[in-house]
Short mmCIF file of N, CA and C in Angstrom, two decimals:
data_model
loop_
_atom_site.label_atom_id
_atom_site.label_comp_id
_atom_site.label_asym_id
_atom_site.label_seq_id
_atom_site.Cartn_x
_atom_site.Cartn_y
_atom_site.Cartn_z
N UNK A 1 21.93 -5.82 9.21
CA UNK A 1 22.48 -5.24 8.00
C UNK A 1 23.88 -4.73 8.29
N UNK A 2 24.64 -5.24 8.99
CA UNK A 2 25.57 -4.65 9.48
C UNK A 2 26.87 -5.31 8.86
N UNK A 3 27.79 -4.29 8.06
CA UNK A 3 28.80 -4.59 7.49
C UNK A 3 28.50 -4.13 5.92
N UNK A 4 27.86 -3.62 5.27
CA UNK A 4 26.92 -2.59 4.81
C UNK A 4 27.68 -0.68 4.40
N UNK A 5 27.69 -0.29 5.24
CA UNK A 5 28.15 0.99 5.14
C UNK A 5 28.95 1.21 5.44
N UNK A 6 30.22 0.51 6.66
CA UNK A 6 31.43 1.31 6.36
C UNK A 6 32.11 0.91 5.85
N UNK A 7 32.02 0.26 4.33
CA UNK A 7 32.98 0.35 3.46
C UNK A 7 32.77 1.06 2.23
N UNK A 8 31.33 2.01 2.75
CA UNK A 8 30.77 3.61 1.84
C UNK A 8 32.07 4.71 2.13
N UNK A 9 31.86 4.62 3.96
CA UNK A 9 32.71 5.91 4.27
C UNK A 9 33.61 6.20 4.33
N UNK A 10 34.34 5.01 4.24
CA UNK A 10 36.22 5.39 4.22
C UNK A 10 36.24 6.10 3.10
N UNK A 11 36.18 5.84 1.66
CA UNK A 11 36.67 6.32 0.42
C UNK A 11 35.73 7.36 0.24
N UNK A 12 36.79 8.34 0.54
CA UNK A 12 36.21 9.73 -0.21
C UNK A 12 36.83 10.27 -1.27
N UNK A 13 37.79 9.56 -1.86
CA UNK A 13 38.39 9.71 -3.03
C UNK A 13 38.76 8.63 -3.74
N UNK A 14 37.75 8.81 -5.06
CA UNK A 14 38.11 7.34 -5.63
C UNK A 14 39.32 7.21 -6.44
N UNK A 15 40.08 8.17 -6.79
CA UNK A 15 41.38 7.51 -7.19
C UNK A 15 42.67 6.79 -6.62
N UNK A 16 42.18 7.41 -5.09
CA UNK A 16 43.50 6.40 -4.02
C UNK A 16 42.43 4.93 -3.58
N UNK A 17 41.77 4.87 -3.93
CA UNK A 17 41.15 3.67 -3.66
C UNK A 17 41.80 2.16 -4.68
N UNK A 18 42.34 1.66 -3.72
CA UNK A 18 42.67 0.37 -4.42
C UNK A 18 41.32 -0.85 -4.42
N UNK A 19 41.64 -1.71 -5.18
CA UNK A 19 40.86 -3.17 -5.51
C UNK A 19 41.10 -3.45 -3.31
N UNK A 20 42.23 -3.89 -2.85
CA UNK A 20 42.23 -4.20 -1.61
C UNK A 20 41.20 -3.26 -0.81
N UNK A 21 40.94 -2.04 -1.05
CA UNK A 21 40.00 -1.27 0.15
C UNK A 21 38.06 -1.80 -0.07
N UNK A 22 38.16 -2.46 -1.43
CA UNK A 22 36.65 -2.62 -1.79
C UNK A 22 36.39 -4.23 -0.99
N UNK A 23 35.23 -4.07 -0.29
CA UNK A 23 34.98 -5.85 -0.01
C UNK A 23 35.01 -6.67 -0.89
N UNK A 24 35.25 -7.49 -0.42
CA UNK A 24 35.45 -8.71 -1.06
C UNK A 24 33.90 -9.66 -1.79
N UNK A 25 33.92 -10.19 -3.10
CA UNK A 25 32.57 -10.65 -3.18
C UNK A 25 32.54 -12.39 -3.32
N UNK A 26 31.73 -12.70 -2.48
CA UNK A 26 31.50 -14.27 -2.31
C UNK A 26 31.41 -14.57 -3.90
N UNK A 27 32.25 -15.90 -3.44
CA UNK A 27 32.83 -16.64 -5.27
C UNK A 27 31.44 -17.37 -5.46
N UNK A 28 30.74 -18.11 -4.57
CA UNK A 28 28.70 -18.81 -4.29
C UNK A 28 28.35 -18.18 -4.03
N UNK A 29 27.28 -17.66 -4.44
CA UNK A 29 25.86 -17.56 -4.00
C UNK A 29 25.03 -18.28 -4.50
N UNK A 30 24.04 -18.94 -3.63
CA UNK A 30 23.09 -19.46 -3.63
C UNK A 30 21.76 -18.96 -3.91
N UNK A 31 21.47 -18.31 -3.13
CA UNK A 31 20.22 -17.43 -3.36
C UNK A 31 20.27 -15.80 -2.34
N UNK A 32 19.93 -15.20 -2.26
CA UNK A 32 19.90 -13.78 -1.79
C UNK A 32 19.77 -14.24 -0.59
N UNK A 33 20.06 -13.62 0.50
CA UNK A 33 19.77 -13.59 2.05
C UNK A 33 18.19 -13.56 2.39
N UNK A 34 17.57 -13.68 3.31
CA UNK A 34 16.22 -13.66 3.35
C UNK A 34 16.26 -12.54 4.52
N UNK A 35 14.98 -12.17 4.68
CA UNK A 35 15.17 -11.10 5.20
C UNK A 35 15.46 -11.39 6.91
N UNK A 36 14.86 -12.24 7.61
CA UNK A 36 15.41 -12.85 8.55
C UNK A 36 17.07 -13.03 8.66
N UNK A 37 17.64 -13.70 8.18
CA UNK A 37 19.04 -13.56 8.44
C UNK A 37 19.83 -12.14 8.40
N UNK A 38 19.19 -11.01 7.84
CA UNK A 38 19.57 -9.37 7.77
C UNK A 38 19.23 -8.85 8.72
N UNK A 39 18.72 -9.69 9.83
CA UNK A 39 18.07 -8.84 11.03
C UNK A 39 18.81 -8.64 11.71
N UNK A 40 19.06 -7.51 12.74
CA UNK A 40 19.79 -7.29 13.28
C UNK A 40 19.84 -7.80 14.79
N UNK A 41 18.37 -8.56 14.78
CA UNK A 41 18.29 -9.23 16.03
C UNK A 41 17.82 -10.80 15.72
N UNK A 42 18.54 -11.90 16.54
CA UNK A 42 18.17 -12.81 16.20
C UNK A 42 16.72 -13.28 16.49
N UNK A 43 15.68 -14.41 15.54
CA UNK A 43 14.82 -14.41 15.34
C UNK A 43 14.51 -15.28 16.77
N UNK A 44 13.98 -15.22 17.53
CA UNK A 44 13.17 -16.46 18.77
C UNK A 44 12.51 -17.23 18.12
N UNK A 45 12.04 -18.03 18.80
CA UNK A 45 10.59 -19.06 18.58
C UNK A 45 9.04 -18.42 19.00
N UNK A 46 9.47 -17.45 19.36
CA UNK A 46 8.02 -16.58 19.53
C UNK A 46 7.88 -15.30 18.62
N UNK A 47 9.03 -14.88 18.62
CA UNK A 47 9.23 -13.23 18.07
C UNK A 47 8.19 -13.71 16.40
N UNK A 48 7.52 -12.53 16.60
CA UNK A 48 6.39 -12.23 15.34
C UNK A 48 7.95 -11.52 13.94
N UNK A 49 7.61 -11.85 12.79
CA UNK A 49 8.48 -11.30 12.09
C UNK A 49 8.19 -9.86 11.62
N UNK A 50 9.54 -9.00 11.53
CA UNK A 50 9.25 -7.68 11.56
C UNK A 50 8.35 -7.86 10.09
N UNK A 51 7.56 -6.77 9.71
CA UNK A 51 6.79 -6.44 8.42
C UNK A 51 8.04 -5.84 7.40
N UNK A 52 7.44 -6.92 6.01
CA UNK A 52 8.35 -6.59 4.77
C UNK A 52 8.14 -4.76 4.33
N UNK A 53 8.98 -4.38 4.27
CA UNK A 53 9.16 -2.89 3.66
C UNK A 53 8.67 -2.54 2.86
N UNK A 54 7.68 -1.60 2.94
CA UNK A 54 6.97 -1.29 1.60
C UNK A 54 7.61 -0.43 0.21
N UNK A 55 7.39 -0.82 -1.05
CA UNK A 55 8.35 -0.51 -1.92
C UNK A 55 7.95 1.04 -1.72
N UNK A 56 8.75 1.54 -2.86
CA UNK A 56 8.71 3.11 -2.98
C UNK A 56 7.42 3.22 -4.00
N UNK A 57 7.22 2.70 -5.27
CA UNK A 57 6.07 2.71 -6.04
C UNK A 57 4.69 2.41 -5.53
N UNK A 58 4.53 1.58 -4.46
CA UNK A 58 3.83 1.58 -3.22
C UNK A 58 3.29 2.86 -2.59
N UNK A 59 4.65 2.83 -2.39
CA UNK A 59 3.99 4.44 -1.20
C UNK A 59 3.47 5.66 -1.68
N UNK A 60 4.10 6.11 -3.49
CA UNK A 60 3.48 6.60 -4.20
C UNK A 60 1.88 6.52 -4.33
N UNK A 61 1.93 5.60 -4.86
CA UNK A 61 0.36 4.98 -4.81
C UNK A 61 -0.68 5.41 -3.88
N UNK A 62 -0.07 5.16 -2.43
CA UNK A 62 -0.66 5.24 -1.32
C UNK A 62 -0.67 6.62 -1.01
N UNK A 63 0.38 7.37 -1.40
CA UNK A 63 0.09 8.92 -1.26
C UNK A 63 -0.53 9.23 -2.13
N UNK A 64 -0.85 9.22 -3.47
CA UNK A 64 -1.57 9.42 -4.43
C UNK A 64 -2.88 9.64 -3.90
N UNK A 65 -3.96 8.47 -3.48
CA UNK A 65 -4.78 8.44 -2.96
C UNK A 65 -5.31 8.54 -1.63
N UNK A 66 -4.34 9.08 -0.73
CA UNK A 66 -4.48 9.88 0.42
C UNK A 66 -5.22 11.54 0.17
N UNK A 67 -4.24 11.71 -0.84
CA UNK A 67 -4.42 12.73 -1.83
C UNK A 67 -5.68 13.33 -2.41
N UNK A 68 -6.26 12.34 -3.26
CA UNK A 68 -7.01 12.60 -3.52
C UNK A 68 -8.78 12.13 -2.82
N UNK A 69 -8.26 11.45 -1.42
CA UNK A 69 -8.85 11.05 -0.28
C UNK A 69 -9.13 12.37 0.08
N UNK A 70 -8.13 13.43 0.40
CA UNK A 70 -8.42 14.74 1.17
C UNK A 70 -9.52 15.89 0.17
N UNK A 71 -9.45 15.44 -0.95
CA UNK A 71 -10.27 16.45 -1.57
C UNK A 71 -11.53 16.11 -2.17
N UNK A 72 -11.80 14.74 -2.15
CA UNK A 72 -13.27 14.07 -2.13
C UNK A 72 -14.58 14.73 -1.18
N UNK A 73 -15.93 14.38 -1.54
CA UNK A 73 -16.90 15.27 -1.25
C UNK A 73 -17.01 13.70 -0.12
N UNK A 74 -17.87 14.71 1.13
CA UNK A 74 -18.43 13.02 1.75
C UNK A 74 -19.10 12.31 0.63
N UNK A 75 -19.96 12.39 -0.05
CA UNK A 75 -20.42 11.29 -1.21
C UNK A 75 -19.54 10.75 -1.68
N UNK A 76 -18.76 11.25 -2.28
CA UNK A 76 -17.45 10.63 -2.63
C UNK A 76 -16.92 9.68 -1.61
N UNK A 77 -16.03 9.87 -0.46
CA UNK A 77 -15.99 9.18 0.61
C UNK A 77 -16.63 7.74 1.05
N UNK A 78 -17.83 8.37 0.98
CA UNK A 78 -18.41 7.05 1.61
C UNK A 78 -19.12 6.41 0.11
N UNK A 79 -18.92 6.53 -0.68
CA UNK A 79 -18.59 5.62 -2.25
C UNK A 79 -17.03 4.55 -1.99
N UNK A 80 -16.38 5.58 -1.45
CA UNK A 80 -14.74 4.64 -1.60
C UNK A 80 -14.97 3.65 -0.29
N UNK A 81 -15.74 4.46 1.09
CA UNK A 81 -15.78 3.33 1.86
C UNK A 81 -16.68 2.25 1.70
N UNK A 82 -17.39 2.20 0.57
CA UNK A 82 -18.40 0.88 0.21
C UNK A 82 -17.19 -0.02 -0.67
N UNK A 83 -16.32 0.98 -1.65
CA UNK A 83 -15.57 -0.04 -2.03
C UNK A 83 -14.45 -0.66 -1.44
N UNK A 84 -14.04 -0.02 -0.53
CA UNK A 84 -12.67 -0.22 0.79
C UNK A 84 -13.72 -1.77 1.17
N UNK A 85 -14.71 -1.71 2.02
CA UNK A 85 -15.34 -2.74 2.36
C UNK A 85 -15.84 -3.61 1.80
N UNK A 86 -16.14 -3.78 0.06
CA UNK A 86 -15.98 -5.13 -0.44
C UNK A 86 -14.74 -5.25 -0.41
N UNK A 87 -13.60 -4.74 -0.55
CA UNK A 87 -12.49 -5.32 -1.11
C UNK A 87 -12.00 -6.23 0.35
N UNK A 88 -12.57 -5.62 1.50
CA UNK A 88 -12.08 -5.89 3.03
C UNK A 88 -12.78 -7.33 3.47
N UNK A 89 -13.87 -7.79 3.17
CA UNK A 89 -14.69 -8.30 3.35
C UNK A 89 -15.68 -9.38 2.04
N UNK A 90 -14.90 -9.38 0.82
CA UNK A 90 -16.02 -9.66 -0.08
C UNK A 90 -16.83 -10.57 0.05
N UNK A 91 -17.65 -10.76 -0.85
CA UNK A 91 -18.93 -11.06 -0.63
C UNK A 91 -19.96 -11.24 0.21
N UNK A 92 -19.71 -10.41 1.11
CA UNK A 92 -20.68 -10.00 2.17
C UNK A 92 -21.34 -8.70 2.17
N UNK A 93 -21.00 -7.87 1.21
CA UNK A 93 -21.10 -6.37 0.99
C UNK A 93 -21.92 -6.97 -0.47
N UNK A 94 -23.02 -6.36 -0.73
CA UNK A 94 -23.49 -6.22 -2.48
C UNK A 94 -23.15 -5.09 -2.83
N UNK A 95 -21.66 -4.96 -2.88
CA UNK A 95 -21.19 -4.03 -3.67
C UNK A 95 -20.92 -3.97 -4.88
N UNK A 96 -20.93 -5.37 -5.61
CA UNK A 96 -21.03 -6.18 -6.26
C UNK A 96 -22.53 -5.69 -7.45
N UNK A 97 -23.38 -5.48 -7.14
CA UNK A 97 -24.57 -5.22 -7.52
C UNK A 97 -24.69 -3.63 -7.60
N UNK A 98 -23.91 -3.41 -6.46
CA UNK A 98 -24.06 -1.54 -6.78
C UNK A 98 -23.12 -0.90 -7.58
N UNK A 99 -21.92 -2.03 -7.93
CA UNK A 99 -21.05 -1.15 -8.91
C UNK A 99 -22.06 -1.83 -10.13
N UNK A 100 -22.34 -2.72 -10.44
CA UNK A 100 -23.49 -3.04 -11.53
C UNK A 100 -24.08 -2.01 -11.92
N UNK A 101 -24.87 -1.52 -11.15
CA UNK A 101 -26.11 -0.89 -11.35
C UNK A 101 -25.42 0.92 -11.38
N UNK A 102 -23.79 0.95 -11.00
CA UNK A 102 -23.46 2.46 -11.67
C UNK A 102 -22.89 2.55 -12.74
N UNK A 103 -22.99 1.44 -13.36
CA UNK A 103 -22.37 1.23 -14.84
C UNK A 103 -23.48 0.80 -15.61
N UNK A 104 -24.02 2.34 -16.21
CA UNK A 104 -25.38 2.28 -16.61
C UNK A 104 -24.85 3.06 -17.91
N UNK A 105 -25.33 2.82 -18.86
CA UNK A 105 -24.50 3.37 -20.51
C UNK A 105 -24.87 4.47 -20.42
N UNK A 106 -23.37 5.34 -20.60
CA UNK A 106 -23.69 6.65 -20.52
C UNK A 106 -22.54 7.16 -21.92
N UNK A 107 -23.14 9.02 -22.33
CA UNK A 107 -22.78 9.19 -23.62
C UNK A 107 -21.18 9.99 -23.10
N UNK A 108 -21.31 10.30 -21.83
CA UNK A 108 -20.33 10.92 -21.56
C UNK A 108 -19.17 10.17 -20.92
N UNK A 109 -17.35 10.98 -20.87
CA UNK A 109 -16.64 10.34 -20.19
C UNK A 109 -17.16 10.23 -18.44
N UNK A 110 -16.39 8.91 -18.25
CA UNK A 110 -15.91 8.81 -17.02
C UNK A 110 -15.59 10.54 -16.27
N UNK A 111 -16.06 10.85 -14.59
CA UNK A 111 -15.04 12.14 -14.59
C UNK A 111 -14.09 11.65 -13.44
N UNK A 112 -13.51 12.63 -12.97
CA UNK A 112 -12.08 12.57 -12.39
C UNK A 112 -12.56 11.33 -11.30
N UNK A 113 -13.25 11.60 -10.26
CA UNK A 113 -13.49 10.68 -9.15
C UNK A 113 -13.29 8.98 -9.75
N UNK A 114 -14.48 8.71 -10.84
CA UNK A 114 -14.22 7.63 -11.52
C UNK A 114 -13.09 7.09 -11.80
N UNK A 115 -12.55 7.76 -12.61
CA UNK A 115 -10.99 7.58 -12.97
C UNK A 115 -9.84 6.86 -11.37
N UNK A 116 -9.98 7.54 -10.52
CA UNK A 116 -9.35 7.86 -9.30
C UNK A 116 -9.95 6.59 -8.87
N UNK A 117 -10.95 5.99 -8.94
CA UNK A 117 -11.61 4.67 -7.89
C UNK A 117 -10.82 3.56 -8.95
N UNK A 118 -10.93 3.75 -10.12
CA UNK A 118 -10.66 2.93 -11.14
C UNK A 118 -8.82 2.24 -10.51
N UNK A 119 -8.02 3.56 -11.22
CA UNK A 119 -6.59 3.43 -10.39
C UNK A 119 -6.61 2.73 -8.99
N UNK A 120 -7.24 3.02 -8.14
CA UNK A 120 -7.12 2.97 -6.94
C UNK A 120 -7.46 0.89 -6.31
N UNK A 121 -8.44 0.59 -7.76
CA UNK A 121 -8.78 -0.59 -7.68
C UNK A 121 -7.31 -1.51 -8.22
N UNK A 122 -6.93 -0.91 -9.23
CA UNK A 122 -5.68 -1.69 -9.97
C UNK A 122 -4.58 -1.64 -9.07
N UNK A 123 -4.48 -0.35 -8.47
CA UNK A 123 -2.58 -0.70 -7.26
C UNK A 123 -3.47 -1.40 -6.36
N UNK A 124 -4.53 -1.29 -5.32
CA UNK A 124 -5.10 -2.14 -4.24
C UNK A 124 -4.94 -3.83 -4.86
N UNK A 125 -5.22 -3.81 -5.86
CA UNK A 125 -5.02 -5.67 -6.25
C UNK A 125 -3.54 -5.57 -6.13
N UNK A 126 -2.74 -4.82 -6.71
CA UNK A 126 -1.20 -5.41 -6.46
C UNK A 126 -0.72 -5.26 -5.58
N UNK A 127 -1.39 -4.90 -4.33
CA UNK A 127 -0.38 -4.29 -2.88
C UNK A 127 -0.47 -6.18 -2.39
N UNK A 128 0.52 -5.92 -1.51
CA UNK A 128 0.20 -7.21 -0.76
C UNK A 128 -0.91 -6.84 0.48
N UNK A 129 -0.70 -7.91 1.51
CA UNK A 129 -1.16 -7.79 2.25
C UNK A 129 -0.71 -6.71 3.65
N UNK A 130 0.62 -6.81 3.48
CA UNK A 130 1.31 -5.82 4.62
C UNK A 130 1.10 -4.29 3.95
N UNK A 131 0.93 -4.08 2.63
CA UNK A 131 1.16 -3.15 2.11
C UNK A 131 -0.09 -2.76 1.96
N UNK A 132 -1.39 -3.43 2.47
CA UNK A 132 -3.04 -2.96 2.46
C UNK A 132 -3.00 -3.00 3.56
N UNK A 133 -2.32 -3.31 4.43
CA UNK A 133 -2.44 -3.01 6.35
C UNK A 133 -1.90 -1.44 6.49
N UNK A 134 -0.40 -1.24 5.62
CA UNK A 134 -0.04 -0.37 6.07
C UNK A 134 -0.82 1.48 5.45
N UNK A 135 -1.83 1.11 4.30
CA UNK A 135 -2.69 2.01 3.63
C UNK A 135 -3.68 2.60 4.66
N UNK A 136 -3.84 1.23 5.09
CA UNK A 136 -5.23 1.54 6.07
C UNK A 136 -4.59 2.61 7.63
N UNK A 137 -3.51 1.90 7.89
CA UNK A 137 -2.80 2.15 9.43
C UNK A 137 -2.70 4.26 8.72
N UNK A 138 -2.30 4.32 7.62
CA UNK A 138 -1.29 5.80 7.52
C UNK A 138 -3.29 6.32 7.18
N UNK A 139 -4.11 6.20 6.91
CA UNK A 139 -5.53 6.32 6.42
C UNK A 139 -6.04 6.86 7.88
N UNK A 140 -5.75 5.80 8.73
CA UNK A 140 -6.14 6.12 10.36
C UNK A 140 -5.76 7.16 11.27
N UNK A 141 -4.24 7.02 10.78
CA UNK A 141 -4.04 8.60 10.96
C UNK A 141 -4.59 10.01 10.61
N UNK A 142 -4.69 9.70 9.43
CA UNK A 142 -5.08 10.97 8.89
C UNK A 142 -6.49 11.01 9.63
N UNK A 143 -7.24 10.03 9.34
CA UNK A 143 -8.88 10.45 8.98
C UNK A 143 -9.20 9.13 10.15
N UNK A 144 -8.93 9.27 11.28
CA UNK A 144 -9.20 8.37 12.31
C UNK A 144 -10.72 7.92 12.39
N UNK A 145 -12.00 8.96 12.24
CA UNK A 145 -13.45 8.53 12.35
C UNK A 145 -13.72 7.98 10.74
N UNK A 146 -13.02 8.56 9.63
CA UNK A 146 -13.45 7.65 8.42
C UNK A 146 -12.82 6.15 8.66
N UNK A 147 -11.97 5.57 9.49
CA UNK A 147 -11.22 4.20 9.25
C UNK A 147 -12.22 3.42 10.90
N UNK A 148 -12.57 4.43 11.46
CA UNK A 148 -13.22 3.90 12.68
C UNK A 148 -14.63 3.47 12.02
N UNK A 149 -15.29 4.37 11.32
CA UNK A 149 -16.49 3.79 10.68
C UNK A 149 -16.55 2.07 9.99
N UNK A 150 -15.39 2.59 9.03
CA UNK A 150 -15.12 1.78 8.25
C UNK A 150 -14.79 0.58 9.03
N UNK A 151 -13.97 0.07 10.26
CA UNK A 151 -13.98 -0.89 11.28
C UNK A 151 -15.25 -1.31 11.68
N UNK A 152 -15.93 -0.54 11.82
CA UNK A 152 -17.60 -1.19 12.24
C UNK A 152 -18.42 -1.70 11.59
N UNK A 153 -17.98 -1.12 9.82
CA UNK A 153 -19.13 -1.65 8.93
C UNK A 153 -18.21 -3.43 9.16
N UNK A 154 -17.14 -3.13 8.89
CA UNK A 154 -16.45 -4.91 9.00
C UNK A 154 -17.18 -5.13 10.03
N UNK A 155 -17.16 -5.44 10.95
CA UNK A 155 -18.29 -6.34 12.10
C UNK A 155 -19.54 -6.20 11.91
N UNK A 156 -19.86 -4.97 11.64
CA UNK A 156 -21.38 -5.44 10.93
C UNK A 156 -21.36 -6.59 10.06
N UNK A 157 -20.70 -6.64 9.26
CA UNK A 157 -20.96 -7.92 8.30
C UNK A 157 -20.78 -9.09 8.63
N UNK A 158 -20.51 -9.46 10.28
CA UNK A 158 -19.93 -10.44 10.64
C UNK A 158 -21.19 -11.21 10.63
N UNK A 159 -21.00 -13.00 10.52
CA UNK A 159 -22.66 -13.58 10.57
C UNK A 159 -22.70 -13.84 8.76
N UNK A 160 -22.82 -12.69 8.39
CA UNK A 160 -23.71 -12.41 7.04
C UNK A 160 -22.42 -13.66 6.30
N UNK A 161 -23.92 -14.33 5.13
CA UNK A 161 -23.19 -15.30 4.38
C UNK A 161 -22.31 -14.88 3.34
#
């Protein structure tokens, strides 16, 4: 990324700033740089590529439900880790059958927890994949034996059709 910022720091006053002190902008472009060519190190034939940056509406998200990760009852908890593990694993988990069978007609609202799994299902479908690695990795931190469990139920299911 280099070539980038110091043409932020010279001008600290924009009225002596001429057209000559601003860079110059390519007359083509083709398409945006990829993120590989912005690297600051060139790419090998082995080197793994660094992980795409997670957006900011992302990380919201992901703090959101860290959030409300910390103030869940264990029942609660290990409700989200049945659904963490279909989503990790599907169809090997009948989780499938157990969210069935909790959507049983009722006269009252949804309450907060509900609500919270609900959300939590809609950003998890739009994260990518680096961005459901990196939920889980900041998750491990926090709550190292809830993500260690949760690692074991995945191999438990290993085998299963």
């Amino acid at each position: 990324v280099s070539g980038f910022s110091h043409h932020w720091t010279g001008a600290t006053d924009c009225r002596t700033t001429s057209p000559e002190d601003l860079p110059s902008v390519p007359q083509v472009v083709a398409s945006p740089p990829s993120l590989e060519s912005l690297s600051c190190a060139s790419p090998s034939a082995g080197q793994v590529r660094p992980p795409e940056p997670i957006s900011y509406v992302t990380l919201q998200e992901q703090r959101c439900v860290l959030s409300w990760f910390q103030g869940w009852t264990p029942a609660q908890r290990e409700r989200f880790l049945q659904d963490l593990l279909g989503k990790a694993v599907p169809g090997k988990v009948c989780t499938l059958l157990d969210s069935l069978n909790s959507l049983q007609v009722r006269d009252r609202l949804p309450n907060i927890f509900e609500c919270q799994l609900r959300l939590w299902t809609q950003w998890f479908e739009s994260w990518g994949e680096e961005e459901r690695n990196h939920f889980l990795h900041i998750l491990e931190e926090r709550e190292p034996a809830f993500v260690a469990h949760f690692y074991s139920s995945v191999a438990g299911t290993a085998g299963r059709a």
